[in-house]
mmCIF file of C-alpha atoms in Angstrom:
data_model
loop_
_atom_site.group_PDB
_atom_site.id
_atom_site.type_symbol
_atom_site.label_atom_id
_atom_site.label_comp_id
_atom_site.label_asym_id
_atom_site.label_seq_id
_atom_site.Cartn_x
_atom_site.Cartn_y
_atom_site.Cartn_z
ATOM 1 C CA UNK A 1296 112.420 75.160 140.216
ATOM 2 C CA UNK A 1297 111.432 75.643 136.753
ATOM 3 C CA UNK A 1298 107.950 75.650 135.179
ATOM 4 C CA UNK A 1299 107.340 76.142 131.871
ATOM 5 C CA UNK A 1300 103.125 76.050 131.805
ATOM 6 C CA UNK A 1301 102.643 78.476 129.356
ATOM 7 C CA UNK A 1302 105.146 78.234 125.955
ATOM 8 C CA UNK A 1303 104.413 81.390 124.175
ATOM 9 C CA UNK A 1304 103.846 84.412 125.937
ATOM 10 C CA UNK A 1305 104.179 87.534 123.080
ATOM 11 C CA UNK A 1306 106.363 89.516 125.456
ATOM 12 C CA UNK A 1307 109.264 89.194 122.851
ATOM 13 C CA UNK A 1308 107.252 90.247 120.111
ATOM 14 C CA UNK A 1309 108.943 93.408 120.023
ATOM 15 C CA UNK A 1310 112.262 92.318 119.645
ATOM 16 C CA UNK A 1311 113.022 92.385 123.531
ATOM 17 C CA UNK A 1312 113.289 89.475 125.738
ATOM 18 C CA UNK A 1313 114.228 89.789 130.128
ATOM 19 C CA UNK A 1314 117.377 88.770 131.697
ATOM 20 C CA UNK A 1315 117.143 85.840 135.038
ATOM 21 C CA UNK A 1316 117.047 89.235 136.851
ATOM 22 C CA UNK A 1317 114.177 90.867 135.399
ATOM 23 C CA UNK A 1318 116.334 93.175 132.691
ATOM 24 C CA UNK A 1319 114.890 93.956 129.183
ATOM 25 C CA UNK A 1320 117.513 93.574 126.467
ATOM 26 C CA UNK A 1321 117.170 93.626 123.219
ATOM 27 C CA UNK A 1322 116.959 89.939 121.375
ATOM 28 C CA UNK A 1323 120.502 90.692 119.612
ATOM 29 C CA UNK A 1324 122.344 91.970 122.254
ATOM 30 C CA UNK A 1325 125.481 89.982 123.098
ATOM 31 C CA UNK A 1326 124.299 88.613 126.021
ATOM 32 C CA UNK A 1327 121.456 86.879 124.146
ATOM 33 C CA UNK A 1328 123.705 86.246 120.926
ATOM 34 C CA UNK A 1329 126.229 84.573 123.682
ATOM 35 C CA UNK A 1330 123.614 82.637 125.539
ATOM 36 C CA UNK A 1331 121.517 81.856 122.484
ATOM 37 C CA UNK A 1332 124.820 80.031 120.925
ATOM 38 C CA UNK A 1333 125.349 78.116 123.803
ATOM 39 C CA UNK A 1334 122.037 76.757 123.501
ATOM 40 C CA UNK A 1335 122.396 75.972 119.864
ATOM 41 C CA UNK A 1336 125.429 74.267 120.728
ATOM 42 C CA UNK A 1337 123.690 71.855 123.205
ATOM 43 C CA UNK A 1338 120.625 71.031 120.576
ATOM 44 C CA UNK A 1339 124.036 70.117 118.339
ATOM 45 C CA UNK A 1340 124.997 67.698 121.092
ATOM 46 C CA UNK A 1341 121.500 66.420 121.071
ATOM 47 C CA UNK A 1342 121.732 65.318 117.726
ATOM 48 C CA UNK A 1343 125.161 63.261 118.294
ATOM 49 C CA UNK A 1344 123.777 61.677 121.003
ATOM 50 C CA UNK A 1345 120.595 60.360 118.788
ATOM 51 C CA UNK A 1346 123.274 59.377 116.278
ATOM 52 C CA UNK A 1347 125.349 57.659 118.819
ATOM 53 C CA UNK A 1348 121.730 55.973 120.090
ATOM 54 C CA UNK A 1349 121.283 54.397 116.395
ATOM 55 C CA UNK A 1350 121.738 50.876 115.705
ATOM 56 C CA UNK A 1351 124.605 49.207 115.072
ATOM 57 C CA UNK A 1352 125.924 51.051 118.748
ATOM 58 C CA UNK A 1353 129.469 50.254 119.030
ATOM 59 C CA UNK A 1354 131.104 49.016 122.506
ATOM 60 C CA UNK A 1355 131.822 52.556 124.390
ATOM 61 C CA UNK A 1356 128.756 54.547 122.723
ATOM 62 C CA UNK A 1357 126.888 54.487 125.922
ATOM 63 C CA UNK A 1358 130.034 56.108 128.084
ATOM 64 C CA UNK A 1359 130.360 58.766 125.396
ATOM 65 C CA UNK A 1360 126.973 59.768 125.120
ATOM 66 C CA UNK A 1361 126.204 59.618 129.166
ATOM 67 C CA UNK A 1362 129.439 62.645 129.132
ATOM 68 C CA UNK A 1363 127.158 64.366 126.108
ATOM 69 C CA UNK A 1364 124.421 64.644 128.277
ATOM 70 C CA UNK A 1365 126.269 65.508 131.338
ATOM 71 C CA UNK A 1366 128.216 68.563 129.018
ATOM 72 C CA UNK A 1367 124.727 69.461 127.750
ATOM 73 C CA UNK A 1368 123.401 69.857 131.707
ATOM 74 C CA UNK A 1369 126.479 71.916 132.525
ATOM 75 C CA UNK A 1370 125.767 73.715 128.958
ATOM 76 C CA UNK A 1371 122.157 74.852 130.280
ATOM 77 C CA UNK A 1372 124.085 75.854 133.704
ATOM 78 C CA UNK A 1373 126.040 77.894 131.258
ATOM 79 C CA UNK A 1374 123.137 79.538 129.619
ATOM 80 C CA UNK A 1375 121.948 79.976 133.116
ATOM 81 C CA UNK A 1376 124.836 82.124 134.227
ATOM 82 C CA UNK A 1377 125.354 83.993 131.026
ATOM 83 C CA UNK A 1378 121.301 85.076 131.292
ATOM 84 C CA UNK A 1379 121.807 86.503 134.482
ATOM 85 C CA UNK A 1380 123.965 89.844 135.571
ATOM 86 C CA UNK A 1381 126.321 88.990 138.349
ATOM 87 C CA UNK A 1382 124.243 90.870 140.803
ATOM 88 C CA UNK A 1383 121.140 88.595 140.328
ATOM 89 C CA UNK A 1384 122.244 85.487 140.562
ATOM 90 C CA UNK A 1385 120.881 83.329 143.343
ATOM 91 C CA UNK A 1386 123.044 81.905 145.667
ATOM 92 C CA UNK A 1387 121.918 78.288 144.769
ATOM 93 C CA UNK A 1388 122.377 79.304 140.669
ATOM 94 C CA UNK A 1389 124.071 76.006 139.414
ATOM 95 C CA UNK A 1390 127.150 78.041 137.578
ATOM 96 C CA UNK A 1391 130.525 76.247 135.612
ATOM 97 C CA UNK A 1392 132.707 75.801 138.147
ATOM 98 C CA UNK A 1393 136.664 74.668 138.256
ATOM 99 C CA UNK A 1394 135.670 71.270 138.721
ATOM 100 C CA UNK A 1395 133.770 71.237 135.639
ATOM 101 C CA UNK A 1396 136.796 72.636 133.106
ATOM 102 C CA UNK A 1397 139.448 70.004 135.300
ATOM 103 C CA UNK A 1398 136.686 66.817 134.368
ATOM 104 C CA UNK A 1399 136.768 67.948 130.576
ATOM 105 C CA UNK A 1400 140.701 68.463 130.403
ATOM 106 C CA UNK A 1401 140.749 64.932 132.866
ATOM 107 C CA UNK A 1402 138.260 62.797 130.023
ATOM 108 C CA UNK A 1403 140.214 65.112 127.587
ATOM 109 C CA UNK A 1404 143.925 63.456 128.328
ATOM 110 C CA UNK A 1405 142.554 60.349 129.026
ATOM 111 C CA UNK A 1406 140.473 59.778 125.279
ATOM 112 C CA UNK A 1407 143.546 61.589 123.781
ATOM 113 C CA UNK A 1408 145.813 58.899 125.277
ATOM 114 C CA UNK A 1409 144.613 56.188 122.999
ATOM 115 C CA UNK A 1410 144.633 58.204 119.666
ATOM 116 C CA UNK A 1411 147.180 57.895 117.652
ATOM 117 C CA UNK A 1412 149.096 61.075 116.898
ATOM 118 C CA UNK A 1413 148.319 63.960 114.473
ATOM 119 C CA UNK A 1414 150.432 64.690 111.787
ATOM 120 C CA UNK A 1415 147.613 67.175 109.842
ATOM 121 C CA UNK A 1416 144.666 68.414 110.359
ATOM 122 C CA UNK A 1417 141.484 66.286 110.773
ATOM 123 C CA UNK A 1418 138.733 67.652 107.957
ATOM 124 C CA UNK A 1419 135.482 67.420 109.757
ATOM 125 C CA UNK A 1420 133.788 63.948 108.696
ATOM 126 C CA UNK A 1421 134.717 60.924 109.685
ATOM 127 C CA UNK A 1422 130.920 59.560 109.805
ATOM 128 C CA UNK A 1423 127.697 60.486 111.702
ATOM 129 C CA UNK A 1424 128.680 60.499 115.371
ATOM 130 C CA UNK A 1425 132.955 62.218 114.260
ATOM 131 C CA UNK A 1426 130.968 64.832 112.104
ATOM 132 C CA UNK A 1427 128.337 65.867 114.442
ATOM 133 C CA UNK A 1428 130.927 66.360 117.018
ATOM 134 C CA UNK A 1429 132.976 68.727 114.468
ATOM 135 C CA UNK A 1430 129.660 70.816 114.061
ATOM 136 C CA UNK A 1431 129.494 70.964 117.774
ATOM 137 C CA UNK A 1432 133.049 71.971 117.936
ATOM 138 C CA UNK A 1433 132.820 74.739 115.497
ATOM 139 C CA UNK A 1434 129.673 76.452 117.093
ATOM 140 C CA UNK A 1435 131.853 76.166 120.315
ATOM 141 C CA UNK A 1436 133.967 77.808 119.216
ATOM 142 C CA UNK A 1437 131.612 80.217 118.496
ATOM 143 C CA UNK A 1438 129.758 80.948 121.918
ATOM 144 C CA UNK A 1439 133.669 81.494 122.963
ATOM 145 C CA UNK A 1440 134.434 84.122 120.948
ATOM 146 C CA UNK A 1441 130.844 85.914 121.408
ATOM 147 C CA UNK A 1442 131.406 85.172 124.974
ATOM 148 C CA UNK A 1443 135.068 87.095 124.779
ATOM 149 C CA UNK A 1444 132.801 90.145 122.806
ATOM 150 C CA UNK A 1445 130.568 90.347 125.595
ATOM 151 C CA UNK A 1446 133.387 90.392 128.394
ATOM 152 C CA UNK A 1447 134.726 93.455 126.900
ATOM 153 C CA UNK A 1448 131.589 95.491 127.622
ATOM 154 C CA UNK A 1449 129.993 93.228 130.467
ATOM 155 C CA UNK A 1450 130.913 90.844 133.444
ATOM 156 C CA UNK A 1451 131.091 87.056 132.525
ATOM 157 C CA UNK A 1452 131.447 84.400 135.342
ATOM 158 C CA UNK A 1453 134.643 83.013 136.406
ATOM 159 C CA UNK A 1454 134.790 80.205 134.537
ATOM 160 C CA UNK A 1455 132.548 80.462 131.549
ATOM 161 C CA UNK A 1456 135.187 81.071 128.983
ATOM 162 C CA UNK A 1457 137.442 78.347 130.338
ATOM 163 C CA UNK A 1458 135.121 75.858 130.105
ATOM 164 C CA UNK A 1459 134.294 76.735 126.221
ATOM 165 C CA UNK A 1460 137.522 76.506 125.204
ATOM 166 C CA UNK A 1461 138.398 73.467 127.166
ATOM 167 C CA UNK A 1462 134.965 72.180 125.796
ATOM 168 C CA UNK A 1463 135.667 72.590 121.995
ATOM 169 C CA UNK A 1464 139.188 71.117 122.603
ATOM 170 C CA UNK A 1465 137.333 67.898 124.288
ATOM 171 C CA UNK A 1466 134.842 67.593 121.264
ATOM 172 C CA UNK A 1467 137.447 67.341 118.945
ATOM 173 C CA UNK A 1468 139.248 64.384 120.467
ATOM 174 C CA UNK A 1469 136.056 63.564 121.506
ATOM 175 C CA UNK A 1470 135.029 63.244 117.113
ATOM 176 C CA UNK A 1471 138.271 61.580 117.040
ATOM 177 C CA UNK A 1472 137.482 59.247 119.566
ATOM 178 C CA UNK A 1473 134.162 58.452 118.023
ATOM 179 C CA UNK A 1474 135.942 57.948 114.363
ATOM 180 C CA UNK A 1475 137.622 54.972 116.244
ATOM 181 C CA UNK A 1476 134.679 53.410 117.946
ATOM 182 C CA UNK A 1477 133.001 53.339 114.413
ATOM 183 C CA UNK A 1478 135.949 52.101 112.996
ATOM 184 C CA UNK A 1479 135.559 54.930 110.671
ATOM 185 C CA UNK A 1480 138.660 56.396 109.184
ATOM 186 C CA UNK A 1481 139.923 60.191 110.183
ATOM 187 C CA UNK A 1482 140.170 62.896 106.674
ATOM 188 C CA UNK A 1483 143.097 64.566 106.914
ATOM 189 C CA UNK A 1484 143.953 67.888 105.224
ATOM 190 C CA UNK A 1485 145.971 67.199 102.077
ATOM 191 C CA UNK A 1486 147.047 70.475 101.222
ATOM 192 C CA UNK A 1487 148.970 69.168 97.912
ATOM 193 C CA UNK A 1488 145.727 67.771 96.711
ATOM 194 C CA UNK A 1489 144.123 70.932 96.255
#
C-alpha cells in the first residue's frame, strides 16, 4: 500500500534520493535518470488523454484513452521495478510482464490494420491528440535507450526494455490512429521540399 501523508521531506536536498530497497543514489544516477523518464513519459500521456477528453470527442476517443491510462498504470509498474534492485523486490511488486508487451503488439496490429500504408515518414503533428502522442513517442524512446545505459552497468527486469520499445512502436500508430479519428490529415516528410 502506498501513503503519501507527508509531500516534502528534505531528505533529497543533498542531491541523493533512496532506492524501493532502502539504497542512497545519487539524483542523476541512471537508475533515477531511467526511472525519472519513465515518469515523464506517463505525465506526457496524461496530457493526451486531457486532449482526447476535450470537446468535440470523436467516436473511439474513449477506447483510446481507457488503453492510455491502462499504459500509464503499467508505466508506474515500470518505474516501480526500475526503482528497486532485483534483490528487493517484493514478491507481490506489480512488474511488466510478457503479457503486457503481447497486449501492446496485439492493440498494435490490430490499430495498424486499418491505416493505410506508409510511403514516408509521418512529421510529428497531425493535431492535439496525433502530436501529443509523437511527444510521448519520442521521450519513449528515450527511457529505452537510458534503460539500455543502465543494463550495461546494472540488472534491469526481464521485460522492461521490451515493453519500451514495443510501447513507442504502439504510440506511433497509436498518433496515427488518432490523426484518423480527428479526421486530421498525417505530415509526411517531403524531403524535396527542403
Amino acid at each position: 500500500m502506498v501513503r503519501l501523508n507527508r509531500i516534502y521531506t528534505k531528505a533529497g536536498d543533498g542531491g541523493q534520493t533512496r532506492l524501493v530497497g532502502g539504497q542512497k543514489v545519487a539524483k542523476d544516477s541512471a537508475r533515477l535518470e531511467s526511472y525519472g523518464t519513465v515518469d515523464e513519459l506517463s505525465s506526457c500521456l496524461g496530457l493526451t488523454r486531457a486532449a482526447l477528453a476535450t470537446p468535440p470527442v470523436p467516436a473511439g476517443a474513449a477506447e483510446l484513452s481507457d488503453v492510455i491510462k491502462r499504459v500509464q498504470n503499467e508505466l508506474f509498474n515500470l518505474g516501480s521495478d526500475l526503482a528497486t534492485l532485483p534483490e528487493d523486490r517484493h514478491p507481490k511488486q506489480p512488474l511488466i510482464e510478457a503479457r503486457h508487451v503481447a497486449a501492446l503488439e496485439h492493440e498494435l496490429d490490430a490499430w495498424n490494420e486499418t491505416l493505410p500504408e506508409l510511403r514516408s515518414f509521418v512529421l510529428p503533428g497531425g493535431g492535439w491528440v496525433a502530436a501529443s502522442l509523437h511527444l510521448a513517442r519520442t521521450v519513449c524512446r528515450r527511457a529505452e535507450r537510458l534503460v539500455v545505459s543502465l543494463r550495461a552497468t546494472e540488472a534491469v527486469g526481464d521485460q522492461v526494455l521490451p515493453y519500451l520499445n514495443r510501447l513507442s512502436d504502439a504510440l506511433f500508430v497509436m498518433s496515427r490512429h488518432a490523426s484518423r479519428l480527428y479526421s486530421e490529415p498525417e505530415p509526411l516528410w517531403e524531403p524535396a521540399k527542403t
